[in-house]
XYZ file of C-alpha atoms in Angstrom:
375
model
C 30.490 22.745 -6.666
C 30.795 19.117 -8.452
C 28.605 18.946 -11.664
C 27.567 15.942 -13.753
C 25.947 16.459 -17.102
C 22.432 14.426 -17.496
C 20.361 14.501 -20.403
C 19.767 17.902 -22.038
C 15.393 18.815 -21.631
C 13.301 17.174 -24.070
C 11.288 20.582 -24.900
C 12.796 24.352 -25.525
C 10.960 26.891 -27.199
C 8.154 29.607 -27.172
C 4.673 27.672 -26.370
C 1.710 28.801 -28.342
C -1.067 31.505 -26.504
C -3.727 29.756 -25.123
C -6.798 29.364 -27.665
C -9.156 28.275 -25.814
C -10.989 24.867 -24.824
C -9.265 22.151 -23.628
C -6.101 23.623 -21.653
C -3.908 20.901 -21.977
C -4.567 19.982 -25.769
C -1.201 21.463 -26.564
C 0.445 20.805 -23.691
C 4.042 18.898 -24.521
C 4.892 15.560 -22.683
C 6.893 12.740 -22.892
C 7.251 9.273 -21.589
C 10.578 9.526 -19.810
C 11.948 6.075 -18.448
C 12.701 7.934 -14.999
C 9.526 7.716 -13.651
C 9.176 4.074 -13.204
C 11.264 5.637 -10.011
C 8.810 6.834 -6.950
C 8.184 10.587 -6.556
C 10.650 11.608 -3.722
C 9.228 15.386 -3.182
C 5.943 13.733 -3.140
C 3.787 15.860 -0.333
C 2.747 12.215 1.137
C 5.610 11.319 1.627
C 6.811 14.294 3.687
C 8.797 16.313 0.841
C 7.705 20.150 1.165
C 9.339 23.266 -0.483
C 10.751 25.073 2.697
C 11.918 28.861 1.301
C 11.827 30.798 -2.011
C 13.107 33.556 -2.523
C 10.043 35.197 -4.091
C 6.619 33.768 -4.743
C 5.051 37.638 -5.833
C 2.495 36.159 -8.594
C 1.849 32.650 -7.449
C 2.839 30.510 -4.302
C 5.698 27.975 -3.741
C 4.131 25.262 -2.232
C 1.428 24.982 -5.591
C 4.960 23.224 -7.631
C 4.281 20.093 -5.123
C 0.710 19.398 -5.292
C -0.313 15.863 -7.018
C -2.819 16.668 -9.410
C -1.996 18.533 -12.787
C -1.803 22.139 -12.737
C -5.491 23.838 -13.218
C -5.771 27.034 -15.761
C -8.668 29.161 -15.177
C -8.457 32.435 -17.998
C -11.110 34.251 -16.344
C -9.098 34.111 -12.809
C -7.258 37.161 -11.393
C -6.521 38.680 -8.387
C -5.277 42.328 -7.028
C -1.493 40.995 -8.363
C -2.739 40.164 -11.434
C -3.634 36.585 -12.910
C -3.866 33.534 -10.556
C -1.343 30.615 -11.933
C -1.084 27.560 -10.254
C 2.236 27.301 -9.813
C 5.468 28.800 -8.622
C 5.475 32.476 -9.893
C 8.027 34.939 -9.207
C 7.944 38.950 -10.656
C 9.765 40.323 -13.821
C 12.880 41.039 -13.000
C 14.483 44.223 -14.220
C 18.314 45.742 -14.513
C 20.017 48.029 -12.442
C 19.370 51.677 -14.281
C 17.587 52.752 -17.402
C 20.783 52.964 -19.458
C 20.606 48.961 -18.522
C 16.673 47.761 -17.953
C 17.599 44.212 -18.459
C 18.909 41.573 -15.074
C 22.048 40.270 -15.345
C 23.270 36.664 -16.392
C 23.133 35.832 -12.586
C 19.810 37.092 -12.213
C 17.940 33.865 -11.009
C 15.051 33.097 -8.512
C 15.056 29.892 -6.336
C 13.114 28.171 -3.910
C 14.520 24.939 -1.844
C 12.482 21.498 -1.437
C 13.359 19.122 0.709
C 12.620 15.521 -0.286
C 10.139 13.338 1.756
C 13.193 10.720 2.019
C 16.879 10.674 1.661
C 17.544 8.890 -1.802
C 19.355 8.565 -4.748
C 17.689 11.060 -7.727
C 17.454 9.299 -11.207
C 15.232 11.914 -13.072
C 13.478 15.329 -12.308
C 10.458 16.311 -14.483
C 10.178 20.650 -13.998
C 6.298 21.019 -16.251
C 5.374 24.721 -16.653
C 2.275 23.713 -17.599
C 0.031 26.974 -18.438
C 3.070 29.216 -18.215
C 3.050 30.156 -21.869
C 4.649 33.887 -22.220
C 6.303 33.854 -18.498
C 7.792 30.231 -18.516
C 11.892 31.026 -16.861
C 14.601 31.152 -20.305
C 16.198 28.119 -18.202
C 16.181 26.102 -15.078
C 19.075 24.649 -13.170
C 18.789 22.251 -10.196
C 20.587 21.310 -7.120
C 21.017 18.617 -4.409
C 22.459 18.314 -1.203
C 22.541 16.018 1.319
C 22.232 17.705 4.838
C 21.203 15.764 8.370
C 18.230 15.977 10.539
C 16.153 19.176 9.627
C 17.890 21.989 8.832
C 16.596 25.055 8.678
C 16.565 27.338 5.561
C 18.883 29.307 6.656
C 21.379 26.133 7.129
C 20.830 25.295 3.689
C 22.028 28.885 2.443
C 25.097 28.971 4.495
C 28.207 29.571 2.689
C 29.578 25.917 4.197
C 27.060 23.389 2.400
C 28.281 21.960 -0.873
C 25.352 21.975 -3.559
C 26.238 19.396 -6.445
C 24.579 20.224 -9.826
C 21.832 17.533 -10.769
C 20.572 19.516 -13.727
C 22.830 22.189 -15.461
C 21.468 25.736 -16.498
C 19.303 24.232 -19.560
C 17.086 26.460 -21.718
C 13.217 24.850 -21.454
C 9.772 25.145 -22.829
C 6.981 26.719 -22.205
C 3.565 24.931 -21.200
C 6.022 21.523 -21.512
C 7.037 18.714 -19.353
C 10.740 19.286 -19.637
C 12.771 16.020 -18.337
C 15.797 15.452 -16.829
C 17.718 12.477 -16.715
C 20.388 12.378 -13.423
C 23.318 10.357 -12.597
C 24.782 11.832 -9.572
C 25.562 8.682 -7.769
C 24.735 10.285 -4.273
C 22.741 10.543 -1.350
C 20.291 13.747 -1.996
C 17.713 15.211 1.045
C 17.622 18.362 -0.938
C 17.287 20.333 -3.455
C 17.619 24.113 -4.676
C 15.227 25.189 -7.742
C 16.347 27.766 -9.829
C 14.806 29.655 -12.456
C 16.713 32.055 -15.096
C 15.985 35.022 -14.573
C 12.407 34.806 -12.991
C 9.074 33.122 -14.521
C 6.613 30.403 -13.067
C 7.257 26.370 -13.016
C 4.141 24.999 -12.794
C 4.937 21.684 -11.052
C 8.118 19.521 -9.793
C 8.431 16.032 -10.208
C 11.390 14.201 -8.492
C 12.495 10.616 -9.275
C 14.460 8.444 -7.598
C 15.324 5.849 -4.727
C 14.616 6.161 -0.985
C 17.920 5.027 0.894
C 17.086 4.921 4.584
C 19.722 6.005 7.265
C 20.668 2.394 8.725
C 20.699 3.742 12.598
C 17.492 4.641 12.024
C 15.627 1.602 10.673
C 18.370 -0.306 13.607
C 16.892 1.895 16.442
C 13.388 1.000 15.173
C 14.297 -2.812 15.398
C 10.900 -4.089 14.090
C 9.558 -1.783 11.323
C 7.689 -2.231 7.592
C 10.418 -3.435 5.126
C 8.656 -2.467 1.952
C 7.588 0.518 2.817
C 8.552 3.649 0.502
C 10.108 5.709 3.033
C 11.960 2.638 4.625
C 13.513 1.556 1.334
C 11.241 -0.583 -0.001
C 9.947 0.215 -3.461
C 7.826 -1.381 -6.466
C 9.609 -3.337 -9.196
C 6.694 -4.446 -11.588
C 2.868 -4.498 -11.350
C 0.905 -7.044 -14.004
C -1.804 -3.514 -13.950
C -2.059 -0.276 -13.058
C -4.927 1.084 -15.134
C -6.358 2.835 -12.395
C -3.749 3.905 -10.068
C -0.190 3.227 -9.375
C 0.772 -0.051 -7.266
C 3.246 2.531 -5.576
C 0.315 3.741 -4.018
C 0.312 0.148 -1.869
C 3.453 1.714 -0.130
C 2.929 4.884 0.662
C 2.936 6.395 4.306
C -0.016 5.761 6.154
C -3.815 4.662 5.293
C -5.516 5.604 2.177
C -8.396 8.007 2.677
C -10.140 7.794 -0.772
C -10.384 4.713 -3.527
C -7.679 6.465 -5.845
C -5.402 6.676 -3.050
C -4.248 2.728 -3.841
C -3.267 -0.081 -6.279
C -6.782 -0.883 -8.288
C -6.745 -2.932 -11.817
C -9.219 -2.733 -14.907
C -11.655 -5.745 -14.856
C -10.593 -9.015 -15.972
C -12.461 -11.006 -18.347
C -9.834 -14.321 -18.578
C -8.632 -16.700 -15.880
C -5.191 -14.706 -14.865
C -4.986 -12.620 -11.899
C -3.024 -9.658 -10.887
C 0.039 -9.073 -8.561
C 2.195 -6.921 -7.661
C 6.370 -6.924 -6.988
C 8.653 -5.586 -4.636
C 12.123 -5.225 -3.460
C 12.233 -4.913 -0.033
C 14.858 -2.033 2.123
C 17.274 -5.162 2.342
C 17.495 -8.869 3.045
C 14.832 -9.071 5.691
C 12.762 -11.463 8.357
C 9.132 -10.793 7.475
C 7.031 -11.298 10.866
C 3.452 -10.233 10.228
C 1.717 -9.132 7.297
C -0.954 -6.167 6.626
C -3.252 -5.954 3.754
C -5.344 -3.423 3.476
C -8.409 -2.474 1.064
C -9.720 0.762 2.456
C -11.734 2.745 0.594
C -12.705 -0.195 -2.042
C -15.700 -1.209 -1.415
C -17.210 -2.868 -4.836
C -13.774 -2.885 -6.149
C -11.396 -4.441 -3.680
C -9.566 -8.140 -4.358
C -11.777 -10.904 -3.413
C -8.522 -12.760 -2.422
C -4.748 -12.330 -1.914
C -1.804 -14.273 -1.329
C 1.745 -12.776 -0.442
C 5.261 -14.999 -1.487
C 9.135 -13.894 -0.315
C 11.811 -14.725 -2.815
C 15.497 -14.911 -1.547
C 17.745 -13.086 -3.824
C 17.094 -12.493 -7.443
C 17.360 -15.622 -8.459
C 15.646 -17.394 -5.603
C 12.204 -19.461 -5.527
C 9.317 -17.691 -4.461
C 8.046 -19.305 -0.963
C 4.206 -18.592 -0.006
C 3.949 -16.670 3.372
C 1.057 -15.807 3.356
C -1.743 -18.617 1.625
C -4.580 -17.443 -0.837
C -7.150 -16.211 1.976
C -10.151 -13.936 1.334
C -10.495 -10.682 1.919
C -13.054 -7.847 2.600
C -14.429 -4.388 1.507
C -12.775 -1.528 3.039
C -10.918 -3.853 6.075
C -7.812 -3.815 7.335
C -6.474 -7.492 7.678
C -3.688 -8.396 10.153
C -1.802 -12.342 9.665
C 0.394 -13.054 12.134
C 3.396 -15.598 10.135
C 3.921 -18.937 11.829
C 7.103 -18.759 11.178
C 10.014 -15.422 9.621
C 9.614 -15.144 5.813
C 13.462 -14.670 5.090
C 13.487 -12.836 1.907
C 15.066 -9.609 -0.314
C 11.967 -9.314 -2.698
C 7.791 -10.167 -2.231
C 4.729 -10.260 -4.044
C 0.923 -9.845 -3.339
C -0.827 -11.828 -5.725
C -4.944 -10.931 -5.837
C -7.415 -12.789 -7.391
C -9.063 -12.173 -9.845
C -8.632 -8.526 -10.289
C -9.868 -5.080 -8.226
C -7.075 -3.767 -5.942
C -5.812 -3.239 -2.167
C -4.880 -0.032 -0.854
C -2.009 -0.999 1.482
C 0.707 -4.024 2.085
C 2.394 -3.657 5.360
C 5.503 -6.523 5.867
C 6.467 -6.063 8.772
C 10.099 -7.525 10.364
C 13.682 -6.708 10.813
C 16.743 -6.541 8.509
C 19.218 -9.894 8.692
C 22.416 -9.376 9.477
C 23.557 -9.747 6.032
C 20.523 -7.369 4.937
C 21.802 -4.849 7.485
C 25.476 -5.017 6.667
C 24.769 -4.449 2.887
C 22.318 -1.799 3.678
C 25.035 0.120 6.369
C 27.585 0.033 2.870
C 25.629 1.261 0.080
C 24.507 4.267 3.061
C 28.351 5.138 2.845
C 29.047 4.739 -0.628
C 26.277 7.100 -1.310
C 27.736 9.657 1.335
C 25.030 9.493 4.080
């Protein structure tokens, strides 16, 4: 097993009973630079947590869900009190001369990540869990093809690298991870010393797309999140995250895309992307669905060539509408490695679609960092 050492957790220690009132008032966070990065065991993105190997109190799937964990004191069922989280039982030793588990003693449960990428951070909250929190938490990635089964991922012959070493953590805390592992990662194994509840799992990082794929496809989005594509800066995100704008499929409610405070000067907002790879951009998509009284009143899109490169207009300032999909058809490729959606004056879109193909050049580079990543 090959380990690398990230940062240690930002939070160890007991966590206070809860008092009552506001849940969360005690609740310890941080703002850890990681998560700039998209969520890669994001539920929307296809990430899901596959196997565990016990879920007695509370159920495995509850560590991916997107919204903050809920604590309701009055709740219980027939196994006791209803967490929302990941909860397994108390683990005990193996006679009464020794009640206590061994150092071993850990529960797990494996996620697979809605894309293949590279992990940068990993955020494991146990939000609520305040006397049954695990001692520590280690993590684990792997990279394994197509769509292995659990059992595949437990057999003696996969290699699991250590993303976050066996780290004491903090109850009813955020604890953060940075990771440098320098690999390609599809996923991951969860464990918890020697049994508690983890509340919710966060994972950072960098989609990198398998090249025969997005080849096979030939014409496909090139700044979509599960393509590649992913969100370098955004002049707002007030109300929800411009990552949002790439996201698999159409947004079903008005939170569910890119939307900006109101502006009371003469600027305008945008948004800034690196695409999968050095691409031809064919058509465009911009879509507003689900803003209604909120949504741009215009939007232009540009393509920049290289990091250094002048931004080119490919799309022209043109108007849009309430809850409307809009379709351009480009006169001409937009050759290009980064784009931007300008809107005017403020409100928000829900999706941008660029659709193309890779360049040569963009596919070549794209084929090497796939290899140097192991994929």
């Amino acid at each position: 097993m090959t380990e690398q050492q990230p940062s240690p957790a930002r939070f160890t220690g007991d966590a206070k009973p809860y008092g009552g009132g506001d849940p969360y008032a005690d609740h310890r966070t941080a703002d850890f630079p990681f998560t700039r990065y998209a969520n890669l065991a994001d539920r929307q993105l296809g990430a899901a947590v596959v196997a565990a190997n016990d879920e007695f109190f509370a159920h495995r799937e509850n560590l991916l869900l997107p919204r903050p964990a809920e604590f309701d004191p009055e709740h219980f069922g027939h196994k006791g009190k209803v967490m929302d989280g990941w909860e397994t039982r108390r683990r005990r030793g193996a006679s009464a001369e020794h009640p206590w588990p061994t150092a071993d003693d850990h529960d797990w449960a494996l996620v697979r990540l809605g894309a293949p990428g590279v992990v940068h951070g990993i955020v494991v909250d146990t939000a609520h869990f305040r006397g049954n929190y695990p001692q520590a938490v280690s993590v684990e990635g792997t990279s394994v093809p197509g769509s292995p089964s659990p059992e595949d991922l437990l057999a003696a012959d996969v290699k699991w690298t250590t993303l976050v070493p066996r780290t004491e953590v903090g109850g009813h805390a955020a604890n953060g991870f940075a990771v440098d592992a320098g690999q390609l990662i599809t996923h991951l194994r969860v464990n918890q010393h020697p049994d508690g509840g983890i509340a919710r799992l966060r994972v950072y990082g960098e989609v990198v797309p398998d090249p025969r794929w997005l080849s096979a496809l030939g014409s496909f989005d090139v700044v979509a999140l599960e393509n590649g594509g992913h969100v370098e800066d955004a002049s707002n995100r007030f109300y929800s995250s411009p990552t949002n704008t790439i996201q698999p499929g159409r947004s079903h409610k008005m939170d569910d895309g890119w939307e900006t405070r109101r502006r009371r000067d003469r600027g305008h907002d945008w948004i800034r992307y690196q695409l999968v790879a050095r691409s031809e951009i064919r058509a465009i998509e911009i879509d507003t669905a689900y803003l209604k009284g909120n949504s741009a009143g215009w939007a232009s899109v540009s393509v920049r060539d290289g990091a250094d490169g002048d931004w080119q207009e490919a799309l022209p300032r043109t108007r849009l509408q309430p809850d409307t999909n809009h379709r351009f058809v480009l006169p001409a490729p937009a050759v290009g490695t980064h784009a931007r959606v300008d809107i005017y004056p403020d409100g928000g879109i829900s999706r941008l679609r660029l659709f193309g193909a890779l360049t040569e050049e963009g596919a070549t580079g794209l084929a090497a960092r796939h290899r140097e990543l192991g994929g």
